[in-house]
PDB file of C-alpha atoms in Angstrom:
ATOM      1  CA  UNK A   1      19.105 -26.765 181.583  1.00 76.00           C
ATOM      2  CA  UNK A   2      15.377 -27.466 181.427  1.00 91.00           C
ATOM      3  CA  UNK A   3      12.827 -25.122 179.880  1.00 94.00           C
ATOM      4  CA  UNK A   4       9.603 -24.186 181.606  1.00 92.00           C
ATOM      5  CA  UNK A   5       7.595 -26.234 179.101  1.00 94.00           C
ATOM      6  CA  UNK A   6       9.784 -29.300 179.668  1.00 95.00           C
ATOM      7  CA  UNK A   7       9.497 -28.943 183.452  1.00 96.00           C
ATOM      8  CA  UNK A   8       5.715 -28.978 183.199  1.00 96.00           C
ATOM      9  CA  UNK A   9       5.773 -32.031 180.944  1.00 96.00           C
ATOM     10  CA  UNK A  10       7.955 -33.904 183.462  1.00 96.00           C
ATOM     11  CA  UNK A  11       6.381 -32.703 186.704  1.00 96.00           C
ATOM     12  CA  UNK A  12       5.749 -35.192 189.486  1.00 94.00           C
ATOM     13  CA  UNK A  13       2.201 -36.610 189.863  1.00 93.00           C
ATOM     14  CA  UNK A  14       1.100 -34.316 192.696  1.00 97.00           C
ATOM     15  CA  UNK A  15       2.522 -31.183 191.033  1.00 98.00           C
ATOM     16  CA  UNK A  16      -0.109 -29.192 189.151  1.00 98.00           C
ATOM     17  CA  UNK A  17       2.023 -26.363 187.768  1.00 98.00           C
ATOM     18  CA  UNK A  18       5.658 -25.284 187.480  1.00 98.00           C
ATOM     19  CA  UNK A  19       6.399 -21.578 187.190  1.00 97.00           C
ATOM     20  CA  UNK A  20       9.741 -19.833 186.833  1.00 94.00           C
ATOM     21  CA  UNK A  21      10.031 -19.365 190.603  1.00 96.00           C
ATOM     22  CA  UNK A  22       7.838 -22.009 192.277  1.00 98.00           C
ATOM     23  CA  UNK A  23       5.879 -25.249 192.064  1.00 98.00           C
ATOM     24  CA  UNK A  24       2.250 -25.862 193.019  1.00 98.00           C
ATOM     25  CA  UNK A  25       1.005 -29.166 194.455  1.00 98.00           C
ATOM     26  CA  UNK A  26      -2.432 -30.720 194.978  1.00 98.00           C
ATOM     27  CA  UNK A  27      -2.220 -32.963 198.051  1.00 97.00           C
ATOM     28  CA  UNK A  28      -5.889 -33.805 198.394  1.00 96.00           C
ATOM     29  CA  UNK A  29      -7.236 -31.719 201.250  1.00 97.00           C
ATOM     30  CA  UNK A  30      -4.010 -29.683 201.337  1.00 98.00           C
ATOM     31  CA  UNK A  31      -2.488 -27.182 198.928  1.00 97.00           C
ATOM     32  CA  UNK A  32       1.272 -26.609 198.744  1.00 98.00           C
ATOM     33  CA  UNK A  33       3.580 -24.222 196.967  1.00 98.00           C
ATOM     34  CA  UNK A  34       7.348 -24.335 197.273  1.00 97.00           C
ATOM     35  CA  UNK A  35      10.406 -22.579 195.977  1.00 97.00           C
ATOM     36  CA  UNK A  36      12.489 -24.252 193.306  1.00 96.00           C
ATOM     37  CA  UNK A  37      15.625 -26.054 194.377  1.00 94.00           C
ATOM     38  CA  UNK A  38      18.767 -24.962 192.613  1.00 91.00           C
ATOM     39  CA  UNK A  39      18.822 -27.932 190.218  1.00 91.00           C
ATOM     40  CA  UNK A  40      15.236 -27.051 189.220  1.00 94.00           C
ATOM     41  CA  UNK A  41      15.997 -23.531 187.999  1.00 94.00           C
ATOM     42  CA  UNK A  42      14.641 -23.084 184.487  1.00 95.00           C
ATOM     43  CA  UNK A  43      15.292 -21.405 181.177  1.00 93.00           C
ATOM     44  CA  UNK A  44      12.664 -19.724 178.987  1.00 87.00           C
ATOM     45  CA  UNK A  45      11.172 -21.956 176.318  1.00 83.00           C
ATOM     46  CA  UNK A  46      13.681 -20.588 173.796  1.00 84.00           C
ATOM     47  CA  UNK A  47      16.551 -21.689 176.073  1.00 79.00           C
ATOM     48  CA  UNK A  48      18.122 -18.245 175.899  1.00 81.00           C
ATOM     49  CA  UNK A  49      19.071 -17.668 179.541  1.00 86.00           C
ATOM     50  CA  UNK A  50      18.688 -18.863 183.111  1.00 89.00           C
ATOM     51  CA  UNK A  51      15.712 -17.741 185.203  1.00 91.00           C
ATOM     52  CA  UNK A  52      16.669 -17.254 188.853  1.00 91.00           C
ATOM     53  CA  UNK A  53      13.832 -17.042 191.396  1.00 94.00           C
ATOM     54  CA  UNK A  54      13.840 -14.141 193.865  1.00 95.00           C
ATOM     55  CA  UNK A  55      15.961 -15.002 196.891  1.00 96.00           C
ATOM     56  CA  UNK A  56      13.296 -13.620 199.248  1.00 97.00           C
ATOM     57  CA  UNK A  57      10.527 -15.993 198.133  1.00 97.00           C
ATOM     58  CA  UNK A  58      11.114 -18.375 201.030  1.00 97.00           C
ATOM     59  CA  UNK A  59      10.742 -15.529 203.519  1.00 98.00           C
ATOM     60  CA  UNK A  60       7.451 -14.577 201.867  1.00 98.00           C
ATOM     61  CA  UNK A  61       6.132 -18.069 202.581  1.00 98.00           C
ATOM     62  CA  UNK A  62       7.201 -17.748 206.220  1.00 98.00           C
ATOM     63  CA  UNK A  63       5.469 -14.369 206.353  1.00 98.00           C
ATOM     64  CA  UNK A  64       2.287 -15.875 204.945  1.00 98.00           C
ATOM     65  CA  UNK A  65       2.211 -18.668 207.521  1.00 98.00           C
ATOM     66  CA  UNK A  66       2.828 -16.233 210.390  1.00 98.00           C
ATOM     67  CA  UNK A  67       0.244 -13.749 209.100  1.00 98.00           C
ATOM     68  CA  UNK A  68      -2.500 -16.349 208.642  1.00 98.00           C
ATOM     69  CA  UNK A  69      -1.820 -17.700 212.129  1.00 98.00           C
ATOM     70  CA  UNK A  70      -2.064 -14.203 213.597  1.00 98.00           C
ATOM     71  CA  UNK A  71      -5.295 -13.397 211.763  1.00 98.00           C
ATOM     72  CA  UNK A  72      -6.845 -16.721 212.750  1.00 98.00           C
ATOM     73  CA  UNK A  73      -6.054 -16.144 216.440  1.00 97.00           C
ATOM     74  CA  UNK A  74      -7.030 -12.480 216.645  1.00 98.00           C
ATOM     75  CA  UNK A  75      -9.998 -12.004 214.296  1.00 98.00           C
ATOM     76  CA  UNK A  76     -12.942 -13.779 212.730  1.00 98.00           C
ATOM     77  CA  UNK A  77     -11.663 -13.046 209.217  1.00 99.00           C
ATOM     78  CA  UNK A  78     -12.008 -16.253 207.165  1.00 99.00           C
ATOM     79  CA  UNK A  79      -8.613 -17.777 206.362  1.00 98.00           C
ATOM     80  CA  UNK A  80      -7.488 -21.371 205.708  1.00 98.00           C
ATOM     81  CA  UNK A  81      -7.895 -23.280 209.000  1.00 95.00           C
ATOM     82  CA  UNK A  82      -4.492 -24.948 208.707  1.00 95.00           C
ATOM     83  CA  UNK A  83      -1.350 -23.336 207.303  1.00 96.00           C
ATOM     84  CA  UNK A  84       2.368 -23.541 207.944  1.00 96.00           C
ATOM     85  CA  UNK A  85       5.757 -23.102 206.281  1.00 98.00           C
ATOM     86  CA  UNK A  86       8.818 -25.317 206.488  1.00 97.00           C
ATOM     87  CA  UNK A  87      12.269 -25.769 204.941  1.00 95.00           C
ATOM     88  CA  UNK A  88      13.445 -29.000 203.360  1.00 93.00           C
ATOM     89  CA  UNK A  89      16.417 -29.861 201.153  1.00 91.00           C
ATOM     90  CA  UNK A  90      17.150 -26.351 199.923  1.00 91.00           C
ATOM     91  CA  UNK A  91      13.535 -25.276 199.427  1.00 95.00           C
ATOM     92  CA  UNK A  92      10.884 -23.477 201.459  1.00 97.00           C
ATOM     93  CA  UNK A  93       7.286 -24.702 201.282  1.00 98.00           C
ATOM     94  CA  UNK A  94       3.959 -23.260 202.336  1.00 98.00           C
ATOM     95  CA  UNK A  95       1.039 -25.603 202.973  1.00 98.00           C
ATOM     96  CA  UNK A  96      -2.570 -24.809 203.761  1.00 98.00           C
ATOM     97  CA  UNK A  97      -5.855 -26.614 203.936  1.00 98.00           C
ATOM     98  CA  UNK A  98      -7.922 -26.293 200.773  1.00 98.00           C
ATOM     99  CA  UNK A  99     -10.901 -23.943 201.139  1.00 98.00           C
ATOM    100  CA  UNK A 100     -13.848 -24.269 198.779  1.00 97.00           C
ATOM    101  CA  UNK A 101     -14.875 -21.203 196.812  1.00 98.00           C
ATOM    102  CA  UNK A 102     -14.379 -19.265 193.605  1.00 98.00           C
ATOM    103  CA  UNK A 103     -12.305 -16.125 193.227  1.00 98.00           C
ATOM    104  CA  UNK A 104     -14.227 -12.872 193.458  1.00 98.00           C
ATOM    105  CA  UNK A 105     -13.023 -11.777 190.028  1.00 97.00           C
ATOM    106  CA  UNK A 106     -14.798 -14.787 188.463  1.00 97.00           C
ATOM    107  CA  UNK A 107     -18.250 -13.867 189.784  1.00 98.00           C
ATOM    108  CA  UNK A 108     -20.892 -12.160 187.686  1.00 97.00           C
ATOM    109  CA  UNK A 109     -20.648  -8.387 187.858  1.00 96.00           C
ATOM    110  CA  UNK A 110     -24.129  -8.175 189.401  1.00 97.00           C
ATOM    111  CA  UNK A 111     -22.982 -10.270 192.388  1.00 98.00           C
ATOM    112  CA  UNK A 112     -19.719  -8.504 193.127  1.00 98.00           C
ATOM    113  CA  UNK A 113     -21.097  -5.492 195.060  1.00 98.00           C
ATOM    114  CA  UNK A 114     -22.577  -7.849 197.666  1.00 98.00           C
ATOM    115  CA  UNK A 115     -19.196  -9.480 198.255  1.00 98.00           C
ATOM    116  CA  UNK A 116     -17.263  -6.217 198.162  1.00 98.00           C
ATOM    117  CA  UNK A 117     -19.466  -4.858 200.947  1.00 98.00           C
ATOM    118  CA  UNK A 118     -18.434  -7.780 203.174  1.00 98.00           C
ATOM    119  CA  UNK A 119     -14.824  -7.403 202.053  1.00 98.00           C
ATOM    120  CA  UNK A 120     -14.732  -3.759 203.093  1.00 98.00           C
ATOM    121  CA  UNK A 121     -15.879  -4.810 206.565  1.00 98.00           C
ATOM    122  CA  UNK A 122     -12.946  -7.223 206.646  1.00 98.00           C
ATOM    123  CA  UNK A 123     -10.580  -4.389 205.717  1.00 98.00           C
ATOM    124  CA  UNK A 124     -11.990  -2.323 208.589  1.00 98.00           C
ATOM    125  CA  UNK A 125     -11.337  -5.250 210.922  1.00 98.00           C
ATOM    126  CA  UNK A 126      -7.731  -5.378 209.727  1.00 98.00           C
ATOM    127  CA  UNK A 127      -7.381  -1.679 210.509  1.00 98.00           C
ATOM    128  CA  UNK A 128      -8.368  -2.314 214.126  1.00 98.00           C
ATOM    129  CA  UNK A 129      -5.242  -4.457 214.519  1.00 99.00           C
ATOM    130  CA  UNK A 130      -2.576  -1.958 215.504  1.00 98.00           C
ATOM    131  CA  UNK A 131       1.053  -1.910 216.545  1.00 98.00           C
ATOM    132  CA  UNK A 132       3.477   0.847 217.495  1.00 97.00           C
ATOM    133  CA  UNK A 133       6.200  -0.825 215.415  1.00 98.00           C
ATOM    134  CA  UNK A 134       6.069  -2.186 211.855  1.00 98.00           C
ATOM    135  CA  UNK A 135       6.605  -5.869 211.213  1.00 95.00           C
ATOM    136  CA  UNK A 136       5.116  -9.328 211.043  1.00 94.00           C
ATOM    137  CA  UNK A 137       4.128 -11.159 214.248  1.00 93.00           C
ATOM    138  CA  UNK A 138       6.643 -13.928 214.819  1.00 94.00           C
ATOM    139  CA  UNK A 139       8.998 -12.716 212.075  1.00 96.00           C
ATOM    140  CA  UNK A 140      11.812 -10.164 212.028  1.00 96.00           C
ATOM    141  CA  UNK A 141      11.620  -9.150 208.360  1.00 98.00           C
ATOM    142  CA  UNK A 142       9.100  -7.376 206.151  1.00 98.00           C
ATOM    143  CA  UNK A 143       8.302  -8.514 202.606  1.00 98.00           C
ATOM    144  CA  UNK A 144       6.700  -5.466 200.938  1.00 98.00           C
ATOM    145  CA  UNK A 145       4.062  -5.908 198.223  1.00 98.00           C
ATOM    146  CA  UNK A 146       5.128  -6.851 194.711  1.00 95.00           C
ATOM    147  CA  UNK A 147       4.134  -3.460 193.321  1.00 96.00           C
ATOM    148  CA  UNK A 148       6.872  -1.969 195.525  1.00 98.00           C
ATOM    149  CA  UNK A 149       9.681  -4.551 195.429  1.00 96.00           C
ATOM    150  CA  UNK A 150       9.805  -6.288 192.069  1.00 92.00           C
ATOM    151  CA  UNK A 151      12.240  -7.116 189.269  1.00 89.00           C
ATOM    152  CA  UNK A 152      12.821  -3.391 188.747  1.00 92.00           C
ATOM    153  CA  UNK A 153      13.751  -2.606 192.367  1.00 96.00           C
ATOM    154  CA  UNK A 154      15.238  -4.729 195.170  1.00 96.00           C
ATOM    155  CA  UNK A 155      13.997  -8.111 193.842  1.00 94.00           C
ATOM    156  CA  UNK A 156      15.940 -10.189 196.398  1.00 96.00           C
ATOM    157  CA  UNK A 157      15.555  -8.007 199.480  1.00 98.00           C
ATOM    158  CA  UNK A 158      13.537  -8.057 202.664  1.00 98.00           C
ATOM    159  CA  UNK A 159      13.453  -5.205 205.156  1.00 99.00           C
ATOM    160  CA  UNK A 160      14.186  -4.998 208.872  1.00 98.00           C
ATOM    161  CA  UNK A 161      12.499  -2.077 210.676  1.00 98.00           C
ATOM    162  CA  UNK A 162      15.001   0.183 212.397  1.00 98.00           C
ATOM    163  CA  UNK A 163      14.868   0.023 216.217  1.00 97.00           C
ATOM    164  CA  UNK A 164      13.883   3.682 216.448  1.00 97.00           C
ATOM    165  CA  UNK A 165      10.935   3.342 214.028  1.00 98.00           C
ATOM    166  CA  UNK A 166       7.763   4.025 216.014  1.00 97.00           C
ATOM    167  CA  UNK A 167       4.242   5.088 215.086  1.00 97.00           C
ATOM    168  CA  UNK A 168       0.723   3.765 214.615  1.00 96.00           C
ATOM    169  CA  UNK A 169       0.757   0.902 212.151  1.00 99.00           C
ATOM    170  CA  UNK A 170      -2.179  -1.230 211.053  1.00 99.00           C
ATOM    171  CA  UNK A 171      -2.293  -4.766 209.741  1.00 99.00           C
ATOM    172  CA  UNK A 172      -2.276  -4.820 205.936  1.00 99.00           C
ATOM    173  CA  UNK A 173      -2.807  -7.728 203.557  1.00 98.00           C
ATOM    174  CA  UNK A 174      -0.969  -5.827 200.783  1.00 98.00           C
ATOM    175  CA  UNK A 175      -2.220  -8.017 197.916  1.00 98.00           C
ATOM    176  CA  UNK A 176      -5.947  -7.769 198.449  1.00 97.00           C
ATOM    177  CA  UNK A 177      -7.082  -8.062 194.857  1.00 97.00           C
ATOM    178  CA  UNK A 178     -10.256  -9.836 193.816  1.00 98.00           C
ATOM    179  CA  UNK A 179      -8.228 -12.887 192.796  1.00 97.00           C
ATOM    180  CA  UNK A 180      -7.307 -13.489 196.458  1.00 98.00           C
ATOM    181  CA  UNK A 181     -10.854 -13.473 197.810  1.00 98.00           C
ATOM    182  CA  UNK A 182     -12.645 -16.847 197.750  1.00 99.00           C
ATOM    183  CA  UNK A 183     -16.433 -16.786 197.712  1.00 99.00           C
ATOM    184  CA  UNK A 184     -19.248 -19.319 198.005  1.00 99.00           C
ATOM    185  CA  UNK A 185     -21.013 -18.777 194.643  1.00 98.00           C
ATOM    186  CA  UNK A 186     -24.386 -19.762 196.114  1.00 98.00           C
ATOM    187  CA  UNK A 187     -24.459 -17.681 199.285  1.00 98.00           C
ATOM    188  CA  UNK A 188     -22.012 -14.994 198.082  1.00 99.00           C
ATOM    189  CA  UNK A 189     -20.294 -15.210 201.453  1.00 99.00           C
ATOM    190  CA  UNK A 190     -16.511 -14.957 201.625  1.00 99.00           C
ATOM    191  CA  UNK A 191     -14.993 -18.334 202.500  1.00 99.00           C
ATOM    192  CA  UNK A 192     -11.334 -17.274 202.756  1.00 99.00           C
ATOM    193  CA  UNK A 193      -8.839 -14.510 202.141  1.00 99.00           C
ATOM    194  CA  UNK A 194      -5.669 -16.070 200.736  1.00 98.00           C
ATOM    195  CA  UNK A 195      -2.107 -15.124 199.701  1.00 98.00           C
ATOM    196  CA  UNK A 196      -0.807 -13.235 202.752  1.00 98.00           C
ATOM    197  CA  UNK A 197       2.836 -13.231 201.566  1.00 98.00           C
ATOM    198  CA  UNK A 198       3.189  -9.441 201.885  1.00 98.00           C
ATOM    199  CA  UNK A 199       1.162  -8.938 205.056  1.00 99.00           C
ATOM    200  CA  UNK A 200       2.200  -7.196 208.246  1.00 99.00           C
ATOM    201  CA  UNK A 201       1.960  -3.984 210.230  1.00 99.00           C
ATOM    202  CA  UNK A 202       2.541  -1.049 207.880  1.00 99.00           C
ATOM    203  CA  UNK A 203       1.397   2.569 207.557  1.00 98.00           C
ATOM    204  CA  UNK A 204      -2.345   2.518 206.708  1.00 97.00           C
ATOM    205  CA  UNK A 205      -1.773   3.888 203.208  1.00 97.00           C
ATOM    206  CA  UNK A 206       0.275   0.813 202.207  1.00 97.00           C
ATOM    207  CA  UNK A 207      -2.996  -1.128 201.713  1.00 96.00           C
ATOM    208  CA  UNK A 208      -4.222  -0.209 198.233  1.00 94.00           C
ATOM    209  CA  UNK A 209      -7.951  -0.627 197.577  1.00 95.00           C
ATOM    210  CA  UNK A 210      -7.373  -3.006 194.681  1.00 96.00           C
ATOM    211  CA  UNK A 211     -10.363  -5.173 195.632  1.00 96.00           C
ATOM    212  CA  UNK A 212     -12.735  -2.588 194.137  1.00 95.00           C
ATOM    213  CA  UNK A 213     -11.962  -3.658 190.565  1.00 96.00           C
ATOM    214  CA  UNK A 214     -10.559  -6.603 188.639  1.00 94.00           C
ATOM    215  CA  UNK A 215      -6.880  -6.692 187.834  1.00 95.00           C
ATOM    216  CA  UNK A 216      -3.500  -6.808 189.546  1.00 94.00           C
ATOM    217  CA  UNK A 217      -2.698  -5.302 192.929  1.00 95.00           C
ATOM    218  CA  UNK A 218      -0.957  -2.273 191.476  1.00 95.00           C
ATOM    219  CA  UNK A 219      -1.967   1.063 189.997  1.00 95.00           C
ATOM    220  CA  UNK A 220      -3.422   0.903 186.505  1.00 95.00           C
ATOM    221  CA  UNK A 221      -3.551   3.749 184.012  1.00 94.00           C
ATOM    222  CA  UNK A 222      -5.324   6.715 185.541  1.00 94.00           C
ATOM    223  CA  UNK A 223      -4.951   5.474 189.137  1.00 95.00           C
ATOM    224  CA  UNK A 224      -2.726   7.056 191.768  1.00 94.00           C
ATOM    225  CA  UNK A 225       0.635   5.300 191.934  1.00 96.00           C
ATOM    226  CA  UNK A 226       2.087   5.175 195.445  1.00 97.00           C
ATOM    227  CA  UNK A 227       5.118   3.024 194.671  1.00 98.00           C
ATOM    228  CA  UNK A 228       7.733   5.722 195.202  1.00 98.00           C
ATOM    229  CA  UNK A 229       6.093   6.794 198.456  1.00 98.00           C
ATOM    230  CA  UNK A 230       6.271   3.211 199.717  1.00 98.00           C
ATOM    231  CA  UNK A 231       9.894   2.836 198.633  1.00 99.00           C
ATOM    232  CA  UNK A 232      10.861   6.090 200.325  1.00 99.00           C
ATOM    233  CA  UNK A 233       9.281   4.863 203.570  1.00 99.00           C
ATOM    234  CA  UNK A 234      11.226   1.598 203.408  1.00 99.00           C
ATOM    235  CA  UNK A 235      14.521   3.351 202.718  1.00 98.00           C
ATOM    236  CA  UNK A 236      13.939   5.799 205.583  1.00 99.00           C
ATOM    237  CA  UNK A 237      12.544   3.585 208.329  1.00 99.00           C
ATOM    238  CA  UNK A 238      13.948   0.122 207.540  1.00 99.00           C
ATOM    239  CA  UNK A 239      17.284  -1.495 206.769  1.00 99.00           C
ATOM    240  CA  UNK A 240      17.559  -3.486 203.568  1.00 98.00           C
ATOM    241  CA  UNK A 241      18.412  -7.173 203.989  1.00 98.00           C
ATOM    242  CA  UNK A 242      19.441  -8.844 200.731  1.00 94.00           C
ATOM    243  CA  UNK A 243      18.450 -12.447 201.198  1.00 94.00           C
ATOM    244  CA  UNK A 244      20.735 -15.405 200.430  1.00 88.00           C
ATOM    245  CA  UNK A 245      19.616 -18.339 198.396  1.00 75.00           C
ATOM    246  CA  UNK A 246      19.086 -21.586 200.355  1.00 63.00           C
ATOM    247  CA  UNK A 247      22.311 -22.844 201.868  1.00 49.00           C
ATOM    248  CA  UNK A 248      25.429 -20.880 202.738  1.00 37.00           C
ATOM    249  CA  UNK A 249      26.382 -18.981 199.602  1.00 37.00           C
ATOM    250  CA  UNK A 250      28.855 -16.176 200.427  1.00 35.00           C
ATOM    251  CA  UNK A 251      28.708 -13.087 198.270  1.00 36.00           C
ATOM    252  CA  UNK A 252      31.586 -11.367 196.479  1.00 33.00           C
ATOM    253  CA  UNK A 253      32.930  -7.854 196.659  1.00 38.00           C
ATOM    254  CA  UNK A 254      31.213  -4.622 195.624  1.00 40.00           C
ATOM    255  CA  UNK A 255      33.603  -3.926 192.703  1.00 44.00           C
ATOM    256  CA  UNK A 256      32.429  -7.029 190.865  1.00 40.00           C
ATOM    257  CA  UNK A 257      28.834  -6.195 191.789  1.00 38.00           C
ATOM    258  CA  UNK A 258      29.187  -2.728 190.222  1.00 40.00           C
ATOM    259  CA  UNK A 259      30.928  -4.129 187.143  1.00 40.00           C
ATOM    260  CA  UNK A 260      27.952  -6.354 186.367  1.00 37.00           C
ATOM    261  CA  UNK A 261      25.550  -3.457 186.752  1.00 36.00           C
ATOM    262  CA  UNK A 262      27.570  -1.476 184.196  1.00 40.00           C
ATOM    263  CA  UNK A 263      27.777  -4.395 181.778  1.00 41.00           C
ATOM    264  CA  UNK A 264      24.410  -6.121 181.376  1.00 37.00           C
ATOM    265  CA  UNK A 265      25.413  -8.015 178.234  1.00 39.00           C
ATOM    266  CA  UNK A 266      28.288  -9.538 180.152  1.00 38.00           C
ATOM    267  CA  UNK A 267      26.027 -10.413 183.032  1.00 37.00           C
ATOM    268  CA  UNK A 268      23.761 -12.180 180.559  1.00 39.00           C
ATOM    269  CA  UNK A 269      26.682 -14.288 179.352  1.00 39.00           C
ATOM    270  CA  UNK A 270      27.844 -15.212 182.796  1.00 38.00           C
ATOM    271  CA  UNK A 271      24.363 -16.294 183.769  1.00 38.00           C
ATOM    272  CA  UNK A 272      23.909 -18.417 180.668  1.00 35.00           C
ATOM    273  CA  UNK A 273      27.343 -20.000 180.454  1.00 35.00           C
ATOM    274  CA  UNK A 274      28.321 -19.963 184.147  1.00 33.00           C
ATOM    275  CA  UNK A 275      31.688 -18.584 183.019  1.00 31.00           C
ATOM    276  CA  UNK A 276      33.351 -16.431 185.628  1.00 35.00           C
ATOM    277  CA  UNK A 277      36.885 -16.006 186.869  1.00 33.00           C
ATOM    278  CA  UNK A 278      36.603 -16.289 190.639  1.00 34.00           C
ATOM    279  CA  UNK A 279      38.737 -13.959 192.730  1.00 38.00           C
ATOM    280  CA  UNK A 280      40.558 -12.355 189.764  1.00 38.00           C
ATOM    281  CA  UNK A 281      40.299  -8.817 188.502  1.00 39.00           C
ATOM    282  CA  UNK A 282      37.937  -8.295 185.553  1.00 38.00           C
ATOM    283  CA  UNK A 283      40.079  -6.848 182.807  1.00 41.00           C
ATOM    284  CA  UNK A 284      39.214  -4.783 179.742  1.00 42.00           C
ATOM    285  CA  UNK A 285      40.352  -7.760 177.662  1.00 42.00           C
ATOM    286  CA  UNK A 286      37.811  -9.973 179.412  1.00 41.00           C
ATOM    287  CA  UNK A 287      35.139  -7.348 178.875  1.00 40.00           C
ATOM    288  CA  UNK A 288      35.765  -6.951 175.151  1.00 40.00           C
ATOM    289  CA  UNK A 289      35.353 -10.671 174.702  1.00 39.00           C
ATOM    290  CA  UNK A 290      31.779 -10.538 175.927  1.00 40.00           C
ATOM    291  CA  UNK A 291      30.460  -7.075 175.186  1.00 38.00           C
ATOM    292  CA  UNK A 292      29.271  -8.092 171.721  1.00 39.00           C
ATOM    293  CA  UNK A 293      27.142 -10.917 173.121  1.00 39.00           C
ATOM    294  CA  UNK A 294      29.096 -13.732 171.455  1.00 38.00           C
ATOM    295  CA  UNK A 295      29.769 -17.025 173.223  1.00 37.00           C
ATOM    296  CA  UNK A 296      33.556 -16.730 173.018  1.00 37.00           C
ATOM    297  CA  UNK A 297      35.242 -15.623 176.201  1.00 36.00           C
ATOM    298  CA  UNK A 298      38.661 -15.931 177.810  1.00 36.00           C
ATOM    299  CA  UNK A 299      37.242 -16.144 181.306  1.00 34.00           C
ATOM    300  CA  UNK A 300      37.542 -19.507 182.977  1.00 31.00           C
ATOM    301  CA  UNK A 301      34.628 -21.789 183.902  1.00 33.00           C
ATOM    302  CA  UNK A 302      34.300 -22.314 187.620  1.00 32.00           C
ATOM    303  CA  UNK A 303      33.926 -25.546 189.531  1.00 34.00           C
ATOM    304  CA  UNK A 304      31.310 -26.806 191.944  1.00 36.00           C
ATOM    305  CA  UNK A 305      33.049 -25.120 194.873  1.00 36.00           C
ATOM    306  CA  UNK A 306      32.329 -21.651 193.516  1.00 39.00           C
ATOM    307  CA  UNK A 307      28.634 -21.502 194.374  1.00 39.00           C
ATOM    308  CA  UNK A 308      28.955 -18.124 196.063  1.00 40.00           C
ATOM    309  CA  UNK A 309      30.256 -16.375 192.981  1.00 38.00           C
ATOM    310  CA  UNK A 310      27.773 -18.107 190.688  1.00 40.00           C
ATOM    311  CA  UNK A 311      24.891 -17.205 192.984  1.00 40.00           C
ATOM    312  CA  UNK A 312      25.919 -13.561 192.859  1.00 39.00           C
ATOM    313  CA  UNK A 313      26.501 -13.539 189.088  1.00 40.00           C
ATOM    314  CA  UNK A 314      23.182 -15.186 188.308  1.00 40.00           C
ATOM    315  CA  UNK A 315      21.305 -12.874 190.638  1.00 42.00           C
ATOM    316  CA  UNK A 316      22.766  -9.708 189.173  1.00 39.00           C
ATOM    317  CA  UNK A 317      22.320 -10.959 185.624  1.00 40.00           C
ATOM    318  CA  UNK A 318      18.665 -11.631 186.279  1.00 40.00           C
ATOM    319  CA  UNK A 319      18.063  -7.946 186.974  1.00 39.00           C
ATOM    320  CA  UNK A 320      18.857  -7.278 183.322  1.00 37.00           C
ATOM    321  CA  UNK A 321      17.324 -10.364 181.729  1.00 35.00           C
ATOM    322  CA  UNK A 322      13.833 -10.467 183.186  1.00 35.00           C
ATOM    323  CA  UNK A 323      11.503  -7.497 183.296  1.00 30.00           C
ATOM    324  CA  UNK A 324       7.847  -7.812 184.234  1.00 27.00           C
TER     325      UNK A 324
END
């Protein structure tokens, strides 16, 4: 297994950064980000465990491409003039034309009010885009904002609106922080709104006004936190779709799923050692061998043909190992 530091030391010439879930590439006039292929999955720099990217990341890239295309065709909101997503060899990539500008959060404080005034006009334009059903134009699944679906709740899921869900929904960016607003530092005009991974038609209150201050697109101390309200809406009006990793990786039964949730230390071991006993019952004897966190276990290593079980084990283990 390769650590994050090692992956960055060995990255290919066009790759500018390797994170735990994606790679970034500078292709001259084009920018690209792509999901990690399975053999690229990383460990922390201490080598303690395996970091598994969210299974829904590829769908987020498809959402971004569809959203940018929709905005470009239906508004005058500045977005990258070229953008698209594609799948290749077990990875999903998003490419867009590079747009010149600096992020709003890097401007001097005295200049920000000028830009924010233009940005609020853009938000009003988004609110004029309406639909009687939630969703993303050209896509069947919703990818809610990170503040709602994260490592603490439904990290691998997308959502399919129920057929009976009707109402007045507006187009939301859903990650409209200052870091995603590019500005010409000389004219203070917005050159592009970027990172549309969570966009789509949602209830109007899904769009938090995070552009008014620096920081992440989530509630900070003292701010109203709408996360539970958003989650309740998803659970009521949409069906959860837990996304598979690239390729056909069948999942295993609910009993094993529940066992891992009850035994996080065991899930940690399975993720790190890839030691599972496919198709067999998990016994108390097996459990006692791993509850104390030691490396000794009487469960059998699996072979290359057991990708489905490994995929499931790694995914469930990650819910315990990585908190952000």
